[in-house]
CSV table of N, CA, C and O in Angstrom, one decimal:
chain,number,residue,atom,x,y,z
A,139,MET,N,1.1,-1.4,-0.1
A,139,MET,CA,-0.2,-0.1,-0.1
A,139,MET,C,0.9,1.5,0.3
A,139,MET,O,1.7,1.3,0.8
A,140,THR,N,0.6,2.1,-0.4
A,140,THR,CA,1.1,3.5,-1.0
A,140,THR,C,0.6,4.4,-0.1
A,140,THR,O,-0.5,4.8,-0.1
A,141,ALA,N,1.5,5.1,0.7
A,141,ALA,CA,0.9,6.2,1.6
A,141,ALA,C,0.3,7.4,1.0
A,141,ALA,O,0.7,7.9,-0.2
A,142,THR,N,-1.0,7.8,1.3
A,142,THR,CA,-1.6,8.8,0.5
A,142,THR,C,-1.4,10.0,1.6
A,142,THR,O,-1.0,9.8,2.8
A,143,GLN,N,-1.6,11.2,1.0
A,143,GLN,CA,-1.7,12.6,1.8
A,143,GLN,C,-2.4,12.2,2.9
A,143,GLN,O,-2.5,12.7,4.3
A,144,THR,N,-3.6,11.6,3.4
A,144,THR,CA,-4.4,11.1,4.2
A,144,THR,C,-4.1,10.1,5.1
A,144,THR,O,-4.2,10.2,6.5
A,145,ASP,N,-3.3,9.4,4.9
A,145,ASP,CA,-2.8,8.3,5.7
A,145,ASP,C,-1.2,8.3,6.1
A,145,ASP,O,-0.3,7.4,6.7
A,146,ARG,N,-0.3,9.4,5.6
A,146,ARG,CA,1.1,9.6,5.9
A,146,ARG,C,1.0,9.9,7.6
A,146,ARG,O,0.2,10.9,8.2
A,147,ALA,N,1.9,9.6,8.2
A,147,ALA,CA,2.3,10.2,9.6
A,147,ALA,C,2.9,11.2,9.4
A,147,ALA,O,4.0,11.4,8.8
A,148,SER,N,3.0,12.1,10.2
A,148,SER,CA,3.7,12.9,10.7
A,148,SER,C,4.5,12.9,12.0
A,148,SER,O,3.7,12.3,13.1
A,149,LEU,N,5.9,12.9,12.0
A,149,LEU,CA,6.5,12.8,13.6
A,149,LEU,C,7.4,13.8,13.8
A,149,LEU,O,8.1,14.7,13.0
A,150,SER,N,7.3,14.3,15.1
A,150,SER,CA,7.9,15.3,15.8
A,150,SER,C,8.5,15.2,17.1
A,150,SER,O,7.7,14.1,17.4
A,151,VAL,N,9.2,15.9,17.7
A,151,VAL,CA,9.8,15.6,19.2
A,151,VAL,C,9.0,16.6,20.0
A,151,VAL,O,8.7,17.8,19.5
A,152,MET,N,9.2,16.5,21.2
A,152,MET,CA,8.9,17.4,21.9
A,152,MET,C,10.0,17.3,23.1
A,152,MET,O,10.3,16.3,23.6
A,153,LEU,N,10.5,18.7,23.0
A,153,LEU,CA,11.7,18.7,24.0
A,153,LEU,C,11.5,19.4,25.3
A,153,LEU,O,10.5,20.1,25.2
A,154,ILE,N,11.6,18.5,26.4
A,154,ILE,CA,11.4,19.0,27.5
A,154,ILE,C,12.5,20.0,28.1
A,154,ILE,O,13.6,19.6,28.2
A,155,VAL,N,12.2,21.4,28.5
A,155,VAL,CA,13.0,22.3,28.8
A,155,VAL,C,12.5,22.9,30.1
A,155,VAL,O,11.5,22.8,30.5
A,156,PRO,N,13.4,23.6,30.8
A,156,PRO,CA,13.3,24.3,32.1
A,156,PRO,C,12.5,25.6,32.0
A,156,PRO,O,11.9,25.4,33.0
A,157,ASP,N,12.7,25.9,31.0
A,157,ASP,CA,12.1,27.3,30.9
A,157,ASP,C,11.5,27.7,29.2
A,157,ASP,O,12.4,28.0,28.6
A,158,THR,N,10.3,27.5,29.2
A,158,THR,CA,9.7,27.6,27.6
A,158,THR,C,10.4,28.6,27.0
A,158,THR,O,10.6,28.7,25.7
A,159,PRO,N,9.9,30.0,27.4
A,159,PRO,CA,10.0,31.4,26.7
A,159,PRO,C,11.6,31.3,26.7
A,159,PRO,O,12.3,31.6,25.8
A,160,ASP,N,12.4,31.0,27.6
A,160,ASP,CA,13.8,30.7,27.3
A,160,ASP,C,14.2,30.3,25.9
A,160,ASP,O,15.2,30.2,25.4
A,161,ALA,N,13.6,28.9,25.9
A,161,ALA,CA,14.0,28.2,25.3
A,161,ALA,C,13.6,28.7,23.8
A,161,ALA,O,14.2,28.6,22.5
A,162,VAL,N,12.4,29.0,23.5
A,162,VAL,CA,11.8,29.5,22.4
A,162,VAL,C,12.8,30.5,22.0
A,162,VAL,O,13.1,30.5,20.3
A,163,SER,N,13.1,31.5,22.7
A,163,SER,CA,14.0,32.4,22.4
A,163,SER,C,15.7,32.2,21.8
A,163,SER,O,15.9,32.6,20.9
A,164,TRP,N,16.0,30.9,22.4
A,164,TRP,CA,17.3,30.6,22.1
A,164,TRP,C,17.1,29.5,20.6
A,164,TRP,O,17.8,29.8,19.7
A,165,TYR,N,15.9,28.9,20.7
A,165,TYR,CA,15.8,28.1,19.1
A,165,TYR,C,15.4,29.2,18.1
A,165,TYR,O,16.2,28.9,16.9
A,166,LYS,N,14.9,30.3,18.4
A,166,LYS,CA,14.8,31.3,17.4
A,166,LYS,C,16.0,31.9,16.8
A,166,LYS,O,16.5,32.0,15.3
A,167,LYS,N,16.7,32.2,18.0
A,167,LYS,CA,18.1,32.8,17.6
A,167,LYS,C,19.0,31.8,17.1
A,167,LYS,O,19.6,32.1,15.8
A,168,ALA,N,19.2,30.8,17.7
A,168,ALA,CA,20.2,30.0,17.3
A,168,ALA,C,20.2,29.3,16.1
A,168,ALA,O,21.1,28.9,15.3
A,169,LEU,N,19.0,28.6,16.0
A,169,LEU,CA,18.7,27.8,14.8
A,169,LEU,C,17.9,28.5,13.7
A,169,LEU,O,17.5,28.0,12.6
A,170,GLY,N,17.2,29.5,13.7
A,170,GLY,CA,16.4,30.3,13.1
A,170,GLY,C,14.9,29.6,12.9
A,170,GLY,O,14.4,29.7,12.0
A,171,ALA,N,14.8,29.1,14.2
A,171,ALA,CA,13.0,28.5,14.1
A,171,ALA,C,12.1,29.5,14.2
A,171,ALA,O,12.2,30.4,14.7
A,172,ALA,N,10.9,29.3,13.7
A,172,ALA,CA,9.9,29.8,13.5
A,172,ALA,C,8.9,29.4,14.3
A,172,ALA,O,8.9,28.3,14.7
A,173,GLU,N,8.0,30.6,15.4
A,173,GLU,CA,7.0,29.8,16.0
A,173,GLU,C,6.3,29.7,15.4
A,173,GLU,O,5.3,30.3,14.7
A,174,LEU,N,5.4,28.7,15.7
A,174,LEU,CA,4.0,27.9,15.1
A,174,LEU,C,2.9,28.5,16.2
A,174,LEU,O,1.9,29.2,15.7
A,175,TRP,N,3.1,28.3,17.3
A,175,TRP,CA,2.1,28.7,18.3
A,175,TRP,C,2.9,28.8,19.7
A,175,TRP,O,3.9,28.2,19.8
A,176,ASN,N,2.5,29.6,20.5
A,176,ASN,CA,2.8,29.5,21.8
A,176,ASN,C,1.9,29.7,23.1
A,176,ASN,O,1.2,30.7,23.3
A,177,LEU,N,1.7,28.5,23.9
A,177,LEU,CA,0.9,28.7,25.1
A,177,LEU,C,1.6,29.0,26.4
A,177,LEU,O,0.8,28.8,27.4
A,178,GLY,N,3.0,29.6,26.5
A,178,GLY,CA,3.5,29.8,27.8
A,178,GLY,C,4.4,28.7,28.1
A,178,GLY,O,5.7,28.7,27.9
A,179,SER,N,3.9,27.9,28.5
A,179,SER,CA,4.7,26.4,29.1
A,179,SER,C,5.0,25.5,27.7
A,179,SER,O,5.8,24.6,28.1
A,180,VAL,N,4.1,25.8,27.0
A,180,VAL,CA,4.3,24.7,25.8
A,180,VAL,C,4.3,25.3,24.5
A,180,VAL,O,3.4,26.6,24.0
A,181,ALA,N,4.9,25.0,23.4
A,181,ALA,CA,5.1,25.9,22.3
A,181,ALA,C,5.2,24.9,21.0
A,181,ALA,O,6.1,24.0,21.0
A,182,GLY,N,5.1,25.6,19.8
A,182,GLY,CA,5.4,24.7,18.6
A,182,GLY,C,6.2,25.6,18.1
A,182,GLY,O,5.9,26.7,17.4
A,183,LEU,N,7.4,25.0,17.4
A,183,LEU,CA,8.3,25.5,16.2
A,183,LEU,C,8.4,24.7,15.1
A,183,LEU,O,8.1,23.8,15.1
A,184,GLU,N,9.2,25.7,14.1
A,184,GLU,CA,9.3,24.7,13.0
A,184,GLU,C,10.9,25.2,12.6
A,184,GLU,O,11.2,26.4,12.9
A,185,LEU,N,11.6,24.3,12.2
A,185,LEU,CA,12.9,24.6,11.7
A,185,LEU,C,13.0,24.1,10.5
A,185,LEU,O,13.0,23.3,9.9
A,186,ARG,N,13.1,25.0,9.4
A,186,ARG,CA,13.0,25.2,7.9
A,186,ARG,C,12.0,24.0,7.7
A,186,ARG,O,12.4,23.2,6.6
A,187,GLY,N,10.6,24.0,8.1
A,187,GLY,CA,9.8,23.3,7.9
A,187,GLY,C,9.4,21.8,8.5
A,187,GLY,O,8.5,21.2,8.4
A,188,ALA,N,10.5,21.7,9.5
A,188,ALA,CA,10.6,20.3,10.4
A,188,ALA,C,9.8,21.2,11.6
A,188,ALA,O,10.4,21.7,12.4
A,189,PRO,N,8.9,20.6,12.0
A,189,PRO,CA,8.1,20.9,13.4
A,189,PRO,C,8.7,20.4,14.5
A,189,PRO,O,9.2,19.1,14.5
A,190,PHE,N,8.8,20.8,15.8
A,190,PHE,CA,9.4,20.4,17.0
A,190,PHE,C,8.5,21.0,18.0
A,190,PHE,O,8.2,22.4,17.9
A,191,MET,N,8.3,20.5,19.2
A,191,MET,CA,7.6,21.1,20.4
A,191,MET,C,8.3,21.2,21.8
A,191,MET,O,9.6,20.6,21.6
A,192,LEU,N,8.2,22.1,22.4
A,192,LEU,CA,8.8,22.4,23.7
A,192,LEU,C,7.4,22.5,24.6
A,192,LEU,O,6.6,22.8,24.7
A,193,HIS,N,8.2,22.0,25.8
A,193,HIS,CA,7.2,21.8,26.8
A,193,HIS,C,8.0,22.0,28.2
A,193,HIS,O,9.0,21.2,28.3
A,194,GLU,N,7.6,22.8,29.1
A,194,GLU,CA,8.2,23.1,30.2
A,194,GLU,C,7.9,22.0,31.5
A,194,GLU,O,7.0,21.0,31.2
A,195,SER,N,9.1,21.4,31.8
A,195,SER,CA,9.3,20.4,32.6
A,195,SER,C,8.2,20.9,34.0
A,195,SER,O,8.2,21.8,34.5
A,196,VAL,N,7.5,19.9,34.3
A,196,VAL,CA,6.6,20.0,35.8
A,196,VAL,C,7.1,19.6,37.0
A,196,VAL,O,7.6,18.3,37.0
A,197,PRO,N,7.4,20.4,37.9
A,197,PRO,CA,8.2,19.9,39.1
A,197,PRO,C,7.0,18.6,39.7
A,197,PRO,O,5.9,18.3,39.7
A,198,GLY,N,8.1,17.8,40.0
A,198,GLY,CA,7.4,16.1,40.6
A,198,GLY,C,7.2,15.3,39.6
A,198,GLY,O,6.8,14.4,40.1
A,199,ARG,N,7.2,15.8,38.3
A,199,ARG,CA,6.8,15.0,37.2
A,199,ARG,C,8.1,13.9,36.7
A,199,ARG,O,8.4,14.8,35.6
A,200,MET,N,8.7,13.3,37.3
A,200,MET,CA,10.2,12.5,37.1
A,200,MET,C,10.2,11.7,35.5
A,200,MET,O,11.0,11.8,34.8
A,201,THR,N,9.0,11.6,35.0
A,201,THR,CA,9.1,10.8,33.9
A,201,THR,C,9.0,11.8,32.7
A,201,THR,O,9.4,11.6,31.5
A,202,GLU,N,9.1,13.2,32.9
A,202,GLU,CA,9.3,13.9,31.8
A,202,GLU,C,10.3,15.3,32.3
A,202,GLU,O,10.0,16.2,32.3
A,203,SER,N,11.4,15.0,32.6
A,203,SER,CA,12.5,15.9,33.1
A,203,SER,C,13.2,16.0,32.1
A,203,SER,O,13.5,15.7,31.1
A,204,SER,N,13.6,17.7,32.1
A,204,SER,CA,14.7,18.3,31.3
A,204,SER,C,15.8,17.6,31.2
A,204,SER,O,16.2,17.0,32.2
A,205,PRO,N,16.7,17.4,30.1
A,205,PRO,CA,18.1,16.8,30.5
A,205,PRO,C,18.9,17.3,31.3
A,205,PRO,O,19.7,16.6,32.1
A,206,ILE,N,18.7,18.4,31.7
A,206,ILE,CA,19.5,19.3,33.2
A,206,ILE,C,19.0,18.6,34.3
A,206,ILE,O,20.1,18.5,35.0
A,207,GLU,N,17.8,18.9,34.3
A,207,GLU,CA,17.2,18.1,35.7
A,207,GLU,C,17.5,16.8,35.7
A,207,GLU,O,18.0,16.0,36.9
A,208,ALA,N,17.6,15.9,34.9
A,208,ALA,CA,18.0,14.3,34.8
A,208,ALA,C,19.3,14.1,34.8
A,208,ALA,O,19.6,12.9,35.2
A,209,SER,N,20.0,15.1,34.5
A,209,SER,CA,21.4,14.9,34.2
A,209,SER,C,22.1,13.9,33.3
A,209,SER,O,23.2,13.4,33.3
A,210,MET,N,21.2,13.8,32.2
A,210,MET,CA,21.3,12.8,31.2
A,210,MET,C,20.6,13.2,30.0
A,210,MET,O,19.4,13.8,30.2
A,211,THR,N,20.8,12.7,28.8
A,211,THR,CA,19.8,12.9,27.9
A,211,THR,C,20.1,11.1,27.1
A,211,THR,O,21.0,10.7,27.3
A,212,THR,N,19.0,10.8,26.6
A,212,THR,CA,18.7,9.4,26.1
A,212,THR,C,18.3,9.4,24.4
A,212,THR,O,18.4,8.7,23.8
A,213,THR,N,17.9,10.8,24.0
A,213,THR,CA,17.6,11.2,22.7
A,213,THR,C,18.6,12.2,22.3
A,213,THR,O,19.1,12.9,22.4
A,214,ARG,N,18.6,11.8,20.8
A,214,ARG,CA,19.5,12.8,20.0
A,214,ARG,C,18.6,13.2,19.0
A,214,ARG,O,17.8,12.4,18.1
A,215,ILE,N,18.6,14.4,18.8
A,215,ILE,CA,17.9,15.1,17.8
A,215,ILE,C,18.7,15.3,16.4
A,215,ILE,O,19.6,15.9,16.4
A,216,GLU,N,17.9,14.7,15.3
A,216,GLU,CA,18.5,14.8,14.1
A,216,GLU,C,18.1,15.7,13.2
A,216,GLU,O,17.0,15.4,13.0
A,217,VAL,N,18.9,16.7,12.5
A,217,VAL,CA,18.8,17.4,11.5
A,217,VAL,C,19.3,17.2,10.2
A,217,VAL,O,20.5,17.3,10.5
A,218,PHE,N,18.8,17.2,9.3
A,218,PHE,CA,19.2,17.1,7.8
A,218,PHE,C,19.0,18.5,7.2
A,218,PHE,O,17.4,18.7,6.8
A,219,VAL,N,19.9,19.0,7.0
A,219,VAL,CA,19.7,20.3,6.0
A,219,VAL,C,20.6,20.4,4.8
A,219,VAL,O,21.7,19.7,5.1
A,220,ASP,N,20.7,21.3,3.8
A,220,ASP,CA,21.6,21.5,2.7
A,220,ASP,C,22.9,22.0,3.1
A,220,ASP,O,23.8,21.7,2.7
A,221,ASP,N,23.0,22.8,4.1
A,221,ASP,CA,24.2,23.6,5.0
A,221,ASP,C,24.2,23.2,6.2
A,221,ASP,O,24.3,24.3,7.1
A,222,PRO,N,24.3,21.8,6.5
A,222,PRO,CA,24.9,21.7,8.1
A,222,PRO,C,25.9,22.5,8.8
A,222,PRO,O,25.6,22.9,9.7
A,223,GLY,N,26.9,23.0,8.0
A,223,GLY,CA,28.2,23.5,8.8
A,223,GLY,C,27.5,25.0,9.3
A,223,GLY,O,27.8,25.1,10.3
A,224,GLU,N,26.5,25.5,8.4
A,224,GLU,CA,26.1,26.7,8.7
A,224,GLU,C,25.5,27.0,10.0
A,224,GLU,O,25.5,27.6,10.8
A,225,LEU,N,24.4,25.9,10.2
A,225,LEU,CA,23.5,25.7,11.3
A,225,LEU,C,24.6,25.4,12.2
A,225,LEU,O,24.0,25.8,13.6
A,226,ILE,N,25.4,24.6,12.5
A,226,ILE,CA,26.3,24.3,13.4
A,226,ILE,C,27.1,25.5,13.9
A,226,ILE,O,26.9,26.0,15.0
A,227,ASP,N,27.4,26.3,12.7
A,227,ASP,CA,28.1,27.6,13.0
A,227,ASP,C,27.0,28.8,14.1
A,227,ASP,O,27.5,29.1,14.9
A,228,GLN,N,25.8,28.6,13.6
A,228,GLN,CA,25.0,29.4,14.0
A,228,GLN,C,24.6,29.2,15.4
A,228,GLN,O,24.3,30.1,16.5
A,229,ALA,N,24.5,27.9,15.7
A,229,ALA,CA,24.2,27.8,17.0
A,229,ALA,C,25.4,27.6,18.2
A,229,ALA,O,25.3,28.1,19.1
A,230,THR,N,26.6,27.7,17.6
A,230,THR,CA,27.9,27.9,18.2
A,230,THR,C,27.9,29.5,18.5
A,230,THR,O,28.1,29.4,19.9
A,231,GLN,N,27.6,30.3,17.8
A,231,GLN,CA,27.8,31.3,18.0
A,231,GLN,C,26.7,32.1,19.2
A,231,GLN,O,26.8,33.2,19.8
A,232,ALA,N,25.9,31.3,19.1
A,232,ALA,CA,24.6,31.6,20.2
A,232,ALA,C,24.5,30.8,21.6
A,232,ALA,O,23.9,30.9,22.4
A,233,GLY,N,25.8,30.1,21.6
A,233,GLY,CA,26.2,29.5,22.7
A,233,GLY,C,26.3,28.0,23.2
A,233,GLY,O,25.9,27.3,24.1
A,234,ALA,N,25.9,27.4,21.9
A,234,ALA,CA,26.0,25.7,21.9
A,234,ALA,C,27.2,25.2,22.5
A,234,ALA,O,28.2,26.2,22.4
A,235,THR,N,27.0,24.3,23.4
A,235,THR,CA,28.3,23.3,23.7
A,235,THR,C,28.4,22.1,23.1
A,235,THR,O,27.5,21.8,22.4
A,236,ASP,N,29.7,21.8,23.5
A,236,ASP,CA,30.1,20.5,23.1
A,236,ASP,C,29.9,20.2,21.4
A,236,ASP,O,29.7,19.0,20.9
A,237,VAL,N,30.6,21.3,20.9
A,237,VAL,CA,30.4,21.3,19.7
A,237,VAL,C,31.3,20.5,18.7
A,237,VAL,O,32.5,20.4,19.0
A,238,GLU,N,30.6,19.5,17.7
A,238,GLU,CA,31.6,18.7,16.8
A,238,GLU,C,31.5,19.5,15.5
A,238,GLU,O,30.3,19.8,15.0
A,239,GLN,N,32.5,20.0,14.8
A,239,GLN,CA,32.4,20.6,13.6
A,239,GLN,C,32.1,19.3,12.4
A,239,GLN,O,32.1,18.3,12.9
A,240,LEU,N,31.7,19.9,11.4
A,240,LEU,CA,31.3,19.0,10.5
A,240,LEU,C,32.3,18.3,9.9
A,240,LEU,O,33.9,18.7,9.5
A,241,THR,N,32.3,17.1,9.8
A,241,THR,CA,33.4,15.8,9.2
A,241,THR,C,32.7,15.0,8.6
A,241,THR,O,31.4,14.5,8.4
A,242,GLY,N,33.5,14.2,7.6
A,242,GLY,CA,33.0,13.4,6.6
A,242,GLY,C,32.9,12.1,7.3
A,242,GLY,O,33.8,11.4,8.1
A,243,HIS,N,31.8,11.2,7.3
A,243,HIS,CA,31.6,9.7,7.6
A,243,HIS,C,31.4,9.4,6.7
A,243,HIS,O,30.7,9.1,5.7
A,244,ASP,N,32.1,7.8,6.6
A,244,ASP,CA,31.7,6.7,5.4
A,244,ASP,C,30.7,5.8,5.6
A,244,ASP,O,30.3,5.6,6.5
A,245,ALA,N,29.5,5.7,4.5
A,245,ALA,CA,28.6,5.4,4.6
A,245,ALA,C,28.7,4.6,3.6
A,245,ALA,O,28.9,4.6,2.2
A,246,PRO,N,27.5,3.4,3.4
A,246,PRO,CA,27.3,2.7,2.1
A,246,PRO,C,27.1,3.4,0.8
A,246,PRO,O,27.6,2.8,-0.3
A,247,TRP,N,26.4,4.8,1.0
A,247,TRP,CA,26.2,5.2,-0.4
A,247,TRP,C,27.1,6.6,-0.5
A,247,TRP,O,27.3,7.1,-1.5
A,248,GLY,N,28.4,6.5,0.3
A,248,GLY,CA,29.6,7.6,0.2
A,248,GLY,C,29.6,8.3,1.3
A,248,GLY,O,29.4,7.6,2.4
A,249,THR,N,29.9,9.5,1.4
A,249,THR,CA,30.2,10.2,2.4
A,249,THR,C,29.1,11.0,2.8
A,249,THR,O,28.5,11.6,2.4
A,250,HIS,N,28.9,11.1,4.3
A,250,HIS,CA,27.8,11.5,4.9
A,250,HIS,C,28.6,12.8,5.8
A,250,HIS,O,29.4,12.3,6.5
A,251,GLN,N,28.0,13.9,5.5
A,251,GLN,CA,28.5,15.2,6.4
A,251,GLN,C,27.7,15.3,7.7
A,251,GLN,O,26.8,15.4,7.5
A,252,GLN,N,28.4,15.1,8.9
A,252,GLN,CA,27.9,15.7,10.1
A,252,GLN,C,28.5,16.0,11.3
A,252,GLN,O,29.9,15.8,11.0
A,253,GLY,N,28.0,16.8,12.1
A,253,GLY,CA,28.4,17.4,13.0
A,253,GLY,C,27.5,17.6,14.1
A,253,GLY,O,26.4,16.9,14.3
A,254,GLY,N,27.4,18.2,15.2
A,254,GLY,CA,26.6,18.8,16.2
A,254,GLY,C,26.9,19.6,17.4
A,254,GLY,O,27.9,20.3,17.4
A,255,PHE,N,26.0,19.3,18.4
A,255,PHE,CA,26.1,20.6,19.2
A,255,PHE,C,25.1,19.9,20.6
A,255,PHE,O,24.4,19.3,20.1
A,256,THR,N,25.5,20.6,21.7
A,256,THR,CA,24.6,20.5,22.7
A,256,THR,C,23.8,21.6,23.3
A,256,THR,O,24.4,22.9,23.4
A,257,ASP,N,22.6,22.1,22.9
A,257,ASP,CA,21.9,23.0,23.2
A,257,ASP,C,22.2,23.4,24.9
A,257,ASP,O,22.4,22.6,25.5
A,258,PRO,N,21.6,24.9,25.2
A,258,PRO,CA,21.8,25.1,26.6
A,258,PRO,C,20.7,24.5,27.6
A,258,PRO,O,20.8,24.5,28.9
A,259,PHE,N,20.0,23.7,26.7
A,259,PHE,CA,18.9,22.9,27.7
A,259,PHE,C,19.2,21.5,28.1
A,259,PHE,O,18.5,20.6,28.5
A,260,GLY,N,20.2,21.2,27.3
A,260,GLY,CA,21.1,19.7,27.5
A,260,GLY,C,20.6,18.8,26.2
A,260,GLY,O,20.9,17.5,26.7
A,261,HIS,N,19.8,19.1,25.3
A,261,HIS,CA,19.6,18.4,24.3
A,261,HIS,C,20.7,18.0,23.4
A,261,HIS,O,21.5,19.1,23.1
A,262,ARG,N,21.0,17.2,23.1
A,262,ARG,CA,22.2,16.8,21.9
A,262,ARG,C,21.7,16.9,20.5
A,262,ARG,O,20.6,16.3,20.2
A,263,TRP,N,21.9,17.5,19.7
A,263,TRP,CA,21.6,17.8,18.4
A,263,TRP,C,22.9,17.1,17.2
A,263,TRP,O,23.9,17.7,17.4
A,264,SER,N,22.7,16.4,16.3
A,264,SER,CA,23.3,15.8,15.1
A,264,SER,C,22.8,16.8,14.0
A,264,SER,O,21.8,16.6,13.6
A,265,VAL,N,23.9,17.4,13.1
A,265,VAL,CA,23.3,18.0,12.2
A,265,VAL,C,24.4,17.6,10.9
A,265,VAL,O,25.3,17.5,11.0
A,266,GLY,N,23.5,17.0,10.0
A,266,GLY,CA,24.2,16.5,8.6
A,266,GLY,C,23.2,16.5,7.3
A,266,GLY,O,22.4,17.7,7.4
A,267,ASP,N,24.2,16.3,6.4
A,267,ASP,CA,23.5,16.6,5.2
A,267,ASP,C,22.4,15.8,4.7
A,267,ASP,O,21.9,14.8,5.9
A,268,ARG,N,21.6,15.4,3.7
A,268,ARG,CA,20.5,14.9,3.4
A,268,ARG,C,20.7,13.6,2.9
A,268,ARG,O,19.5,13.0,2.7
A,269,THR,N,21.4,13.2,2.7
A,269,THR,CA,22.0,11.7,2.1
A,269,THR,C,21.4,10.8,2.8
A,269,THR,O,20.7,10.0,2.2
A,270,PRO,N,21.5,10.4,4.1
A,270,PRO,CA,20.9,9.3,4.7
A,270,PRO,C,19.2,9.4,4.6
A,270,PRO,O,18.8,8.4,4.9
A,271,LEU,N,18.6,10.2,4.1
A,271,LEU,CA,17.2,10.4,4.0
A,271,LEU,C,16.7,9.7,2.4
A,271,LEU,O,15.8,9.9,2.2
A,272,GLN,N,17.7,9.5,1.8
A,272,GLN,CA,17.7,9.2,0.3
A,272,GLN,C,17.5,7.7,0.2
A,272,GLN,O,18.0,7.0,1.2
A,273,ARG,N,16.6,7.2,-0.7
A,273,ARG,CA,16.8,5.6,-0.8
A,273,ARG,C,18.0,5.0,-1.3
A,273,ARG,O,18.4,5.5,-2.3
A,274,HIS,N,18.3,3.9,-0.6
A,274,HIS,CA,19.7,3.7,-1.2
A,274,HIS,C,19.6,2.1,-1.3
A,274,HIS,O,19.1,1.3,-0.6
A,275,SER,N,19.8,1.5,-2.8
A,275,SER,CA,19.5,-0.1,-2.8
A,275,SER,C,20.6,-0.7,-2.1
A,275,SER,O,21.8,-0.2,-1.8
A,276,ALA,N,20.3,-2.1,-1.6
A,276,ALA,CA,21.1,-2.5,-0.7
A,276,ALA,C,22.0,-3.5,-1.9
A,276,ALA,O,22.0,-3.7,-2.7
């Protein structure tokens, strides 16, 4: 069965952050994100057409702690763009840490360019070119 417009899934992440207004401001500045909507402690953003959500952590709700509160993260945000080095540089200038500059990684389809950073809220971002999104024959 081929997916049609009505049965296609959309996938997004919701990042738990300690302060949603601060996070909205940082993602807009650092990544050029656009605000879709904002309810104060919950907001919808878009990065070059890819939606992602923010939710402020709720005291006492340990199943949805921010990476800073949990002292760890178990999810890595993957972003695929035409200019990954530019996005990494932009985030770095806005205060991202643990920056990995763009490097080539061998893949079955050729070289995949990828780097990354950690945002001020503890989320790890990998930023690469679009080659992993293409279908490759085995």
